[in-house]
Amino acid sequence: MSAQILPFASPASACGSSHGECHDPRVADHPCYSKDAHHKYARLHLPVAPACNIQCNYCNRKYDCSNESRPGVVSEVLSPEEAARKVLAVADAIPQLSVVGIAGPGDAFANWPRTSATLRAVKKMLPALKLCLSSNGLNVAPHVGELAELGVDHVTLTINTLEPEIAARIYPWVFWEHKRWRGLEAAEILIREQWRAAAALTAAGVLVKINSVYIPGLNDDELPKISAKAAGMGVAIHNIMPLISDPAHGTHFGLSGQRAPSEEEIESVRARCAAHLPQMGHCHQCRADAVGMLGEDRGAEFAREHLDSLTLDAQAIAARHAAVQASLKAGGGQSWKIAVASADGQRIDQHFGHAEAFRIYESDGQSVKLVALRRTAAYCQGPSDCGDDDAALPKLVQSLADCAAILAVRIGHAPWKKLEQAGIQPVVEHAFASIEASVLAVAQKLLEQVQEAHTKRA
Amino acid sequence: MALSITDRCIDCWACMTVCPNAAIAHVEGLFVIDPQRCTECLGDYAAPQCASICPAEGAIENEWGEALNPPGSLTPAIAGAKES
Ligand code: SF4
Ligand code: SF4
């Protein structure tokens, strides 16, 4: 499997596949789009776009808590020059860096001069990088020509409804053509511009993803309609994101008691949307300044105050980056994180649900090293309730999001399914075997799969 | 004749991107309007641009200390909630 994006079949896949498997190479290499790629490639979001041109009822720009992990929240705003330097520093430390995105903290297109200057500088330094942007869509269409010229290959548009009446309950105002618009007028402008943007982007050959925030009771039936309309325009993929409505975040929806959707509601809406477009099943709603592989955030290492003291040899970094990117594309030079449930540290000797900690190993198929010990709250309380709908399970799976596989003595049916959905391979065939030999065997198998996929694609 | 920015500002940078006179600066972490440059957008636009994009109620005032976006003008009302 080279780029399985979704757990659902998709008869109308924009990538011309009938099994929800997407062979578009632009998707296969993207850590945010492809389940496989997110173990292999790293991405960096640059917080260069502070201003926003609309207000959403699920966003509160006032708070920037370092414990937060939701879009629209960043701890520092970088100038285009600082951002370019950060990219270089990250590429030096993590040459697997393959995607650089601008997602906020405001809107990439509401800060167009800063966004375009950053893209230009980054592309000039490290031409192998993919550039992606995300936006509410309001101010995208006027810049599509320049995007193509800059070599931007992915744009994400957040579209939550097709109906102005519903949009007016999600967006209190928009700033458009030098004026603040409210209510239905604002909603009509926004929806019109969003679809104008989607059409212009796909026509220009840019890969388009649509994000939709699922607000139960408000846009349940809108989401499949968005999928259908987007499919007709050549949009590649749809990502349904559950509303985050904790009142502590101070958003309008949070304060007014709008609830978040349940897991079942999300699954059912995704299944309805999958009739039209491939669905993204493993979004981590990462912070707008996220650094590193999906699921781990190494932002603090590259904070502004550390950047100044680094000496960076731009030419050497660029050369090494180009070499590593080429080798990654060819299926080599990579390693995987593999989680192990073990009490004695020698053998795989624990059930998934009983483990109080997971040992995280890294292997390239040749050597094995222990890289982390992650504590968990063992979520399974006894043999009879092996976690079918336990609330701790999604958290647990999320904490292993950067791992390609998990090795345990036994893994229950519910966690097995959840792990698979998150792109983490559950493995029980090495029960009670030595950790080192088993991790090595699993890594070798992963390597074979990648090489196989690569020969098939070539 | 000029507008000014109060401590209700949430540092979002939006006003700076839309001012036709480059009258807004980011100085030591605070956004300030240069009264020599600010024209209240007269002659350029029908409404002051900074106040038309600012998301924070009470953050931009005229010379009489009146908020251009008074409390309740930018966020939908929440039943039972108190003004802060
Ligand atoms: S009123 Fe107009 S000129 Fe004055 S600061 Fe605001 S945007 Fe600039
Ligand atoms: S737009 Fe308003 S909140 Fe944002 S920086 Fe300007 S004054 Fe502050």
Coordinates of C-alpha atoms and ligand atoms in Angstrom, one line a residue:
Chain A
M1 CA 0.0 0.0 0.0
S2 CA 1.6 3.2 -1.1
A3 CA -0.8 6.0 -0.1
Q4 CA -3.9 4.8 1.6
I5 CA -5.6 7.9 2.8
L6 CA -8.9 6.7 4.3
P7 CA -10.8 3.9 5.9
F8 CA -13.7 4.3 3.5
A9 CA -14.2 3.2 -0.1
S10 CA -14.6 6.1 -2.5
P11 CA -16.1 5.4 -5.9
A12 CA -15.6 9.0 -7.0
S13 CA -12.0 9.4 -6.0
A14 CA -10.4 12.4 -7.7
C15 CA -7.2 10.3 -8.0
G16 CA -8.9 7.8 -10.3
S17 CA -8.9 4.9 -7.9
S18 CA -11.8 2.9 -6.8
H19 CA -10.6 1.7 -3.4
G20 CA -10.0 5.0 -1.7
E21 CA -6.4 4.5 -2.4
C22 CA -4.9 7.6 -3.9
H23 CA -2.0 7.3 -6.3
D24 CA -1.5 11.0 -6.9
P25 CA 2.2 11.5 -6.1
R26 CA 1.4 14.9 -4.6
V27 CA -0.7 13.1 -2.0
A28 CA 1.6 10.1 -1.5
D29 CA 4.5 12.3 -0.3
H30 CA 2.6 14.6 1.9
P31 CA 2.8 13.9 5.7
C32 CA -0.6 15.5 6.3
Y33 CA -2.5 13.6 3.5
S34 CA -1.0 10.2 3.5
K35 CA -1.0 7.6 6.3
D36 CA 2.3 6.2 5.2
A37 CA 4.0 9.5 4.5
H38 CA 3.5 10.8 8.0
H39 CA 5.9 8.4 9.5
K40 CA 8.5 9.2 6.9
Y41 CA 8.4 12.9 6.0
A42 CA 8.4 15.9 8.3
R43 CA 6.5 19.1 8.0
L44 CA 6.9 22.6 9.3
H45 CA 4.3 25.3 9.7
L46 CA 5.6 28.8 9.7
P47 CA 3.7 31.4 11.8
V48 CA 4.1 34.3 9.4
A49 CA 0.5 35.2 8.8
P50 CA -1.0 36.8 12.0
A51 CA -3.9 38.9 10.6
C52 CA -7.3 37.4 9.8
N53 CA -10.1 38.8 7.6
I54 CA -13.0 36.9 9.1
Q55 CA -14.3 36.0 12.5
C56 CA -15.3 32.3 13.1
N57 CA -17.4 31.4 16.1
Y58 CA -15.0 28.5 16.8
C59 CA -12.0 30.6 17.1
N60 CA -10.8 32.9 19.8
R61 CA -7.7 34.9 18.8
K62 CA -7.1 36.2 22.3
Y63 CA -5.6 33.2 23.8
D64 CA -2.2 31.7 23.2
C65 CA -1.7 29.0 25.7
S66 CA 1.4 26.9 25.3
N67 CA -0.6 23.8 26.3
E68 CA -2.9 24.3 23.4
S69 CA -3.0 22.2 20.4
R70 CA -5.5 23.7 18.1
P71 CA -5.3 25.7 14.9
G72 CA -5.0 29.4 15.1
V73 CA -2.8 29.4 18.2
V74 CA 0.9 30.2 18.0
S75 CA 3.4 31.6 20.4
E76 CA 5.4 33.9 18.2
V77 CA 4.9 35.6 14.8
L78 CA 7.9 35.4 12.5
S79 CA 8.9 37.8 9.8
P80 CA 9.6 36.3 6.4
E81 CA 13.3 36.6 7.0
E82 CA 13.1 34.9 10.4
A83 CA 10.9 32.2 8.9
A84 CA 13.4 31.4 6.1
R85 CA 16.1 31.1 8.7
K86 CA 13.9 28.7 10.7
V87 CA 13.3 26.5 7.7
L88 CA 17.1 26.3 7.1
A89 CA 17.7 25.4 10.8
V90 CA 15.0 22.7 10.7
A91 CA 16.2 21.3 7.4
D92 CA 19.7 21.1 9.0
A93 CA 18.4 19.1 12.0
I94 CA 15.6 17.1 10.2
P95 CA 16.5 16.7 6.5
Q96 CA 13.4 14.6 6.1
L97 CA 11.6 18.0 6.1
S98 CA 9.5 17.8 3.0
V99 CA 6.6 20.2 3.5
V100 CA 6.5 23.8 4.6
G101 CA 3.1 25.3 5.2
I102 CA 1.6 28.6 6.2
A103 CA -1.6 28.2 8.1
G104 CA -1.9 31.2 10.3
P105 CA -2.2 32.1 13.1
G106 CA -4.6 34.2 11.1
D107 CA -5.1 33.5 7.4
A108 CA -2.3 33.0 4.9
F109 CA -4.1 35.1 2.3
A110 CA -5.0 38.0 4.6
N111 CA -1.3 38.5 5.0
W112 CA -0.4 38.1 1.3
P113 CA 2.8 40.2 1.2
R114 CA 4.3 38.3 4.2
T115 CA 3.1 34.9 2.9
S116 CA 4.4 35.4 -0.7
A117 CA 7.8 36.8 0.5
T118 CA 8.2 33.8 2.8
L119 CA 7.3 31.3 0.0
R120 CA 9.7 32.9 -2.3
A121 CA 12.6 32.9 0.1
V122 CA 12.0 29.2 1.1
K123 CA 11.7 27.9 -2.4
K124 CA 14.9 29.7 -3.4
M125 CA 16.8 28.1 -0.5
L126 CA 15.4 24.6 -0.7
P127 CA 13.7 23.9 -4.0
A128 CA 12.9 20.3 -3.1
L129 CA 10.4 21.5 -0.5
K130 CA 6.7 21.3 -1.1
L131 CA 4.8 24.5 -0.2
C132 CA 1.3 24.5 1.2
L133 CA -1.1 27.1 2.4
S134 CA -4.4 27.0 4.2
S135 CA -7.1 29.6 4.2
N136 CA -10.8 30.5 4.8
G137 CA -10.9 31.1 1.0
L138 CA -12.0 34.7 1.1
N139 CA -9.0 36.3 -0.4
V140 CA -7.5 33.4 -2.4
A141 CA -8.8 33.8 -6.0
P142 CA -6.9 37.0 -6.7
H143 CA -3.6 35.3 -6.0
V144 CA -4.0 32.0 -7.7
G145 CA -1.8 33.1 -10.7
E146 CA 1.1 33.9 -8.3
L147 CA 0.7 30.6 -6.4
A148 CA 1.2 28.6 -9.6
E149 CA 4.3 30.8 -10.4
L150 CA 5.7 30.2 -6.9
G151 CA 5.2 26.5 -7.2
V152 CA 2.7 26.1 -4.4
D153 CA 1.3 22.6 -4.7
H154 CA -1.3 22.3 -2.0
V155 CA -3.9 24.6 -0.7
T156 CA -6.4 23.8 2.1
L157 CA -9.7 25.7 2.2
T158 CA -11.9 25.6 5.2
I159 CA -15.5 25.4 4.0
N160 CA -18.3 24.6 6.5
T161 CA -21.5 25.1 4.6
L162 CA -23.1 26.0 1.3
E163 CA -26.0 27.9 2.8
P164 CA -25.7 31.6 3.7
E165 CA -28.3 31.1 6.5
I166 CA -26.0 28.6 8.2
A167 CA -22.9 30.5 7.4
A168 CA -24.3 33.5 9.2
R169 CA -24.5 31.5 12.4
I170 CA -20.8 30.4 12.0
Y171 CA -19.2 33.7 10.9
P172 CA -20.4 37.0 12.5
W173 CA -18.5 39.1 10.0
V174 CA -16.0 39.2 7.1
F175 CA -13.7 42.0 5.9
W176 CA -14.0 42.2 2.2
E177 CA -13.1 45.0 -0.3
H178 CA -12.4 47.6 2.4
K179 CA -15.6 47.0 4.4
R180 CA -16.8 44.9 7.3
W181 CA -19.8 42.9 6.2
R182 CA -22.2 41.1 8.6
G183 CA -25.0 38.6 8.6
L184 CA -26.3 37.2 5.4
E185 CA -24.4 39.6 3.2
A186 CA -21.1 38.5 4.8
A187 CA -22.1 34.8 4.4
E188 CA -22.9 35.2 0.7
I189 CA -19.6 36.9 -0.1
L190 CA -17.6 34.3 1.8
I191 CA -19.3 31.3 0.2
R192 CA -19.1 32.8 -3.3
E193 CA -15.4 33.5 -2.9
Q194 CA -14.6 30.1 -1.4
W195 CA -15.9 28.3 -4.4
R196 CA -14.3 30.8 -6.8
A197 CA -11.1 29.9 -5.0
A198 CA -11.6 26.2 -5.3
A199 CA -12.4 26.4 -9.0
A200 CA -9.4 28.6 -9.8
L201 CA -7.0 26.5 -7.8
T202 CA -7.9 23.2 -9.3
A203 CA -7.9 24.8 -12.8
A204 CA -4.4 26.0 -12.1
G205 CA -3.3 22.4 -11.2
V206 CA -3.0 23.1 -7.5
L207 CA -3.9 20.1 -5.2
V208 CA -6.9 21.3 -3.1
K209 CA -8.0 19.8 0.2
I210 CA -11.2 21.0 1.9
N211 CA -11.4 21.1 5.7
S212 CA -14.8 21.3 7.3
V213 CA -15.5 21.8 10.9
Y214 CA -18.3 19.6 11.9
I215 CA -20.7 21.5 14.2
P216 CA -23.4 19.0 15.2
G217 CA -26.9 20.3 14.8
L218 CA -25.7 23.1 12.4
N219 CA -23.9 21.7 9.4
D220 CA -24.5 17.8 9.6
D221 CA -26.2 17.7 6.2
E222 CA -24.0 20.3 4.6
L223 CA -20.8 18.2 4.8
P224 CA -21.8 15.6 2.2
K225 CA -23.1 18.4 -0.1
I226 CA -19.7 20.1 0.2
S227 CA -18.0 16.8 -0.6
A228 CA -20.2 16.3 -3.7
K229 CA -19.7 19.9 -5.0
A230 CA -15.9 19.7 -4.3
A231 CA -15.6 16.4 -6.2
G232 CA -17.2 17.9 -9.2
M233 CA -14.5 20.6 -9.2
G234 CA -11.6 18.3 -8.9
V235 CA -10.8 18.8 -5.2
A236 CA -8.6 15.9 -4.1
I237 CA -9.6 15.2 -0.5
H238 CA -12.0 16.2 2.3
N239 CA -11.1 16.4 5.9
I240 CA -13.9 16.5 8.5
M241 CA -12.6 18.0 11.7
P242 CA -14.7 17.8 14.9
L243 CA -15.5 21.1 16.5
I244 CA -13.4 21.9 19.5
S245 CA -15.7 23.7 21.9
D246 CA -14.2 23.7 25.3
P247 CA -15.6 26.8 27.1
A248 CA -12.1 27.4 28.6
H249 CA -11.0 28.5 25.1
G250 CA -13.4 31.4 25.2
T251 CA -14.8 30.8 21.7
H252 CA -18.4 31.8 21.0
F253 CA -19.4 28.2 20.4
G254 CA -17.6 27.2 23.6
L255 CA -19.3 29.8 25.7
S256 CA -22.7 29.4 24.2
G257 CA -22.8 25.6 24.9
Q258 CA -22.5 24.4 21.3
R259 CA -21.4 20.8 21.8
A260 CA -18.7 18.9 19.9
P261 CA -19.7 15.8 17.8
S262 CA -19.4 12.3 19.1
E263 CA -17.1 9.7 17.6
E264 CA -20.1 8.0 16.1
E265 CA -21.4 11.2 14.5
I266 CA -18.0 11.9 13.0
E267 CA -17.7 8.4 11.6
S268 CA -21.2 8.5 10.1
V269 CA -20.7 11.9 8.5
R270 CA -17.3 10.8 7.1
A271 CA -18.9 7.7 5.6
R272 CA -21.6 9.9 3.9
C273 CA -18.9 12.2 2.5
A274 CA -16.8 9.3 1.4
A275 CA -19.4 8.5 -1.3
H276 CA -18.0 11.6 -3.1
L277 CA -14.4 12.3 -2.0
P278 CA -11.6 10.5 -0.2
Q279 CA -11.7 11.3 3.5
M280 CA -8.7 12.1 5.6
G281 CA -8.8 10.0 8.7
H282 CA -5.8 11.0 10.8
C283 CA -5.8 14.8 11.2
H284 CA -4.1 15.9 14.4
Q285 CA -5.3 19.6 14.1
C286 CA -1.8 20.6 14.8
R287 CA -0.8 23.9 16.1
A288 CA -0.1 26.6 13.4
D289 CA 3.6 26.5 14.3
A290 CA 4.0 22.7 14.5
V291 CA 7.4 21.3 13.7
G292 CA 8.6 17.8 13.0
M293 CA 6.8 14.6 12.2
L294 CA 3.1 14.6 12.7
G295 CA 2.2 13.7 16.2
E296 CA 5.4 15.1 17.7
D297 CA 6.0 18.8 18.1
R298 CA 9.5 20.0 18.3
G299 CA 8.6 23.7 18.1
A300 CA 10.4 24.7 21.2
E301 CA 13.8 23.5 19.9
F302 CA 13.6 26.0 17.1
A303 CA 12.1 29.0 18.9
R304 CA 13.3 32.4 17.8
E305 CA 15.8 32.9 20.6
H306 CA 17.7 29.7 19.7
L307 CA 17.7 30.6 16.0
D308 CA 19.9 33.6 16.3
S309 CA 22.8 31.7 17.9
L310 CA 23.0 29.0 15.1
T311 CA 25.5 29.2 12.4
L312 CA 23.9 27.8 9.2
D313 CA 25.7 26.9 6.0
A314 CA 22.9 27.4 3.5
Q315 CA 24.7 25.7 0.7
A316 CA 25.7 22.6 2.6
I317 CA 22.2 22.3 4.1
A318 CA 20.5 22.7 0.7
A319 CA 22.8 20.0 -0.9
R320 CA 22.1 17.5 1.9
H321 CA 18.4 18.3 1.9
A322 CA 18.2 17.6 -1.8
A323 CA 20.0 14.3 -1.4
V324 CA 17.9 13.1 1.5
Q325 CA 14.6 14.1 -0.3
A326 CA 15.7 12.1 -3.4
S327 CA 16.6 9.1 -1.3
L328 CA 13.3 9.3 0.6
K329 CA 11.4 9.4 -2.7
A330 CA 13.3 6.3 -3.8
G331 CA 12.2 4.5 -0.7
G332 CA 15.5 4.5 1.2
G333 CA 17.2 6.2 4.1
Q334 CA 14.3 6.1 6.4
S335 CA 13.5 4.7 9.8
W336 CA 10.4 4.0 11.8
K337 CA 9.3 4.4 15.4
I338 CA 7.9 1.2 16.8
A339 CA 6.0 1.0 20.1
V340 CA 6.4 -2.0 22.3
A341 CA 4.3 -3.2 25.3
S342 CA 6.9 -4.7 27.7
A343 CA 7.2 -4.8 31.5
D344 CA 10.7 -6.4 31.7
G345 CA 12.3 -4.4 28.8
Q346 CA 13.6 -7.6 27.2
R347 CA 10.6 -9.4 25.8
I348 CA 7.2 -8.3 24.4
D349 CA 5.3 -9.5 27.5
Q350 CA 2.2 -7.2 28.0
H351 CA -1.3 -6.8 26.6
F352 CA -1.9 -3.5 24.8
G353 CA -4.6 -2.5 27.3
H354 CA -2.5 -3.3 30.4
A355 CA 0.7 -1.5 29.5
E356 CA 1.4 1.5 31.9
A357 CA 4.1 2.7 29.5
F358 CA 5.2 2.0 26.0
R359 CA 8.8 1.6 25.0
I360 CA 9.4 3.5 21.7
Y361 CA 12.2 2.1 19.5
E362 CA 13.5 3.4 16.3
S363 CA 14.8 1.2 13.6
D364 CA 15.8 1.4 9.9
G365 CA 15.7 -2.3 9.5
Q366 CA 19.4 -2.7 10.4
S367 CA 19.8 -1.5 13.9
V368 CA 17.4 -0.8 16.8
K369 CA 17.5 1.8 19.5
L370 CA 15.3 2.8 22.4
V371 CA 14.3 6.4 21.9
A372 CA 11.5 7.0 24.5
L373 CA 9.4 5.7 27.3
R374 CA 5.8 6.9 27.1
R375 CA 3.6 6.6 30.2
T376 CA -0.1 5.9 29.6
A377 CA -3.0 5.4 31.9
A378 CA -3.6 1.7 31.4
Y379 CA -7.1 1.9 30.0
C380 CA -8.2 -1.7 30.3
Q381 CA -9.3 -2.5 33.8
G382 CA -9.9 -6.2 33.5
P383 CA -10.2 -9.1 31.0
S384 CA -13.9 -8.5 30.6
D385 CA -13.9 -4.8 29.5
C386 CA -11.1 -4.6 27.0
G387 CA -12.0 -1.1 26.1
D388 CA -14.7 -1.1 23.6
D389 CA -15.8 2.4 24.0
D390 CA -13.4 3.7 26.6
A391 CA -12.7 7.4 26.5
A392 CA -9.0 6.8 27.2
L393 CA -8.5 4.9 24.0
P394 CA -8.4 7.8 21.5
K395 CA -5.9 9.5 23.7
L396 CA -3.8 6.5 23.9
V397 CA -3.8 6.0 20.2
Q398 CA -3.0 9.6 19.7
S399 CA 0.0 9.3 21.9
L400 CA 1.4 6.7 19.6
A401 CA 0.6 8.7 16.4
D402 CA 4.3 9.0 15.4
C403 CA 4.8 5.2 15.5
A404 CA 4.4 2.9 12.5
A405 CA 3.6 -0.2 14.5
I406 CA 2.8 -1.4 18.0
L407 CA 3.9 -4.7 19.3
A408 CA 2.0 -6.4 22.1
V409 CA 1.1 -9.8 23.4
R410 CA -2.6 -9.1 22.7
I411 CA -4.6 -6.2 21.3
G412 CA -8.4 -6.0 21.6
H413 CA -10.7 -5.6 18.7
A414 CA -11.6 -2.0 19.4
P415 CA -8.1 -0.7 19.9
W416 CA -6.9 -2.8 16.9
K417 CA -9.4 -1.0 14.7
K418 CA -8.5 2.5 16.1
L419 CA -4.8 1.8 15.7
E420 CA -5.3 0.8 12.1
Q421 CA -7.3 3.9 11.4
A422 CA -4.6 6.0 12.8
G423 CA -2.0 4.4 10.4
I424 CA -0.4 2.4 13.2
Q425 CA 0.0 -1.3 12.4
P426 CA -1.0 -3.5 15.4
V427 CA 1.3 -6.6 15.6
V428 CA 0.8 -9.6 18.0
E429 CA 2.7 -12.3 16.2
H430 CA 5.9 -11.6 18.2
A431 CA 4.2 -12.2 21.6
F432 CA 6.9 -13.1 24.2
A433 CA 9.7 -12.8 21.7
S434 CA 12.8 -10.7 22.2
I435 CA 12.1 -7.0 21.6
E436 CA 15.2 -6.3 19.6
A437 CA 14.7 -9.1 17.1
S438 CA 11.0 -8.4 16.7
V439 CA 11.4 -4.7 16.2
L440 CA 14.0 -5.4 13.6
A441 CA 11.8 -7.9 11.8
V442 CA 8.9 -5.4 11.7
A443 CA 11.1 -2.6 10.4
Q444 CA 12.5 -4.8 7.7
K445 CA 8.9 -5.7 6.6
L446 CA 8.1 -2.0 6.5
L447 CA 11.1 -1.3 4.4
E448 CA 10.1 -4.1 2.0
Q449 CA 6.6 -2.6 1.7
V450 CA 8.1 0.8 0.8
Q451 CA 10.5 -0.6 -1.8
E452 CA 7.7 -2.7 -3.3
A453 CA 5.4 0.4 -3.5
H454 CA 8.2 2.3 -5.1
T455 CA 8.9 -0.2 -7.8
K456 CA 5.3 -0.4 -8.5
R457 CA 5.0 3.3 -8.9
A458 CA 8.2 3.7 -11.0
Chain B
M1 CA -7.8 64.0 13.8
A2 CA -6.6 60.4 14.4
L3 CA -7.6 57.1 15.9
S4 CA -5.7 55.3 18.6
I5 CA -5.3 51.8 19.9
T6 CA -6.2 50.8 23.5
D7 CA -5.1 48.0 25.8
R8 CA -8.1 46.0 24.5
C9 CA -5.9 45.2 21.5
I10 CA -5.2 41.5 21.1
D11 CA -2.1 41.9 18.9
C12 CA -3.5 40.3 15.8
W13 CA -1.7 42.6 13.3
A14 CA -4.8 42.9 11.1
C15 CA -5.0 46.7 11.2
M16 CA -1.5 47.0 10.0
T17 CA -2.2 45.1 6.9
V18 CA -5.0 47.4 5.8
C19 CA -4.0 50.9 6.7
P20 CA -3.6 53.0 3.5
N21 CA -1.2 55.4 5.2
A22 CA 1.2 53.1 6.9
A23 CA 0.2 54.8 10.1
I24 CA 0.3 51.8 12.3
A25 CA 3.5 50.5 13.8
H26 CA 4.4 47.5 16.0
V27 CA 6.6 49.1 18.7
E28 CA 7.9 47.0 21.6
G29 CA 5.1 44.5 21.2
L30 CA 2.4 47.1 21.1
F31 CA 0.4 48.4 18.1
V32 CA 0.3 52.1 17.9
I33 CA -1.2 54.6 15.5
D34 CA 0.9 57.6 14.5
P35 CA -1.4 60.6 14.9
Q36 CA 0.7 62.5 12.3
R37 CA 0.0 59.9 9.6
C38 CA -3.6 58.7 10.5
T39 CA -6.2 60.5 8.4
E40 CA -9.1 58.3 9.7
C41 CA -9.0 57.1 6.1
L42 CA -10.8 60.2 4.9
G43 CA -10.5 60.5 1.1
D44 CA -9.4 56.9 0.8
Y45 CA -12.3 54.8 2.1
A46 CA -15.8 55.2 3.4
A47 CA -14.8 53.7 6.8
P48 CA -11.6 53.7 8.8
Q49 CA -9.9 50.5 7.6
C50 CA -8.2 49.5 10.9
A51 CA -11.6 49.6 12.7
S52 CA -13.3 47.7 9.9
I53 CA -11.0 44.7 10.3
C54 CA -10.2 44.8 14.0
P55 CA -11.6 41.8 15.8
A56 CA -11.4 43.2 19.3
E57 CA -14.2 45.3 20.7
G58 CA -13.0 48.6 22.2
A59 CA -9.5 48.3 20.8
I60 CA -9.7 51.3 18.5
E61 CA -11.0 54.7 19.7
N62 CA -11.5 58.1 18.2
E63 CA -10.1 61.3 19.7
W64 CA -13.0 61.5 22.2
G65 CA -12.3 58.1 23.6
E66 CA -15.3 56.5 21.9
A67 CA -14.8 52.9 20.8
L68 CA -15.4 52.4 17.0
N69 CA -16.4 48.8 17.8
P70 CA -18.3 49.1 21.1
P71 CA -19.0 46.0 23.3
G72 CA -21.4 43.6 21.7
S73 CA -20.9 44.9 18.2
L74 CA -18.6 42.2 16.9
T75 CA -19.6 39.0 18.6
P76 CA -23.0 37.4 18.6
A77 CA -24.9 37.8 21.9
I78 CA -25.0 34.8 24.2
A79 CA -28.2 34.3 26.1
G80 CA -27.7 34.8 29.8
A81 CA -24.1 35.9 29.5
K82 CA -22.9 39.1 31.2
E83 CA -21.0 42.0 29.5
S84 CA -17.4 41.9 30.5
Ligands
SF4_1 S1 -8.0 55.2 10.5 FE1 -7.2 54.6 8.5 S2 -5.3 55.9 8.4 FE2 -5.9 55.9 10.5 S3 -4.7 54.2 11.3 FE3 -6.7 53.4 10.8 S4 -6.4 52.6 8.8 FE4 -4.7 53.9 9.1
SF4_2 S1 -6.7 45.0 14.5 FE1 -7.3 45.6 16.6 S2 -6.7 43.8 17.9 FE2 -5.6 43.6 15.9 S3 -3.6 44.6 16.3 FE3 -5.0 46.1 15.4 S4 -5.9 47.2 17.1 FE4 -5.0 45.3 17.9

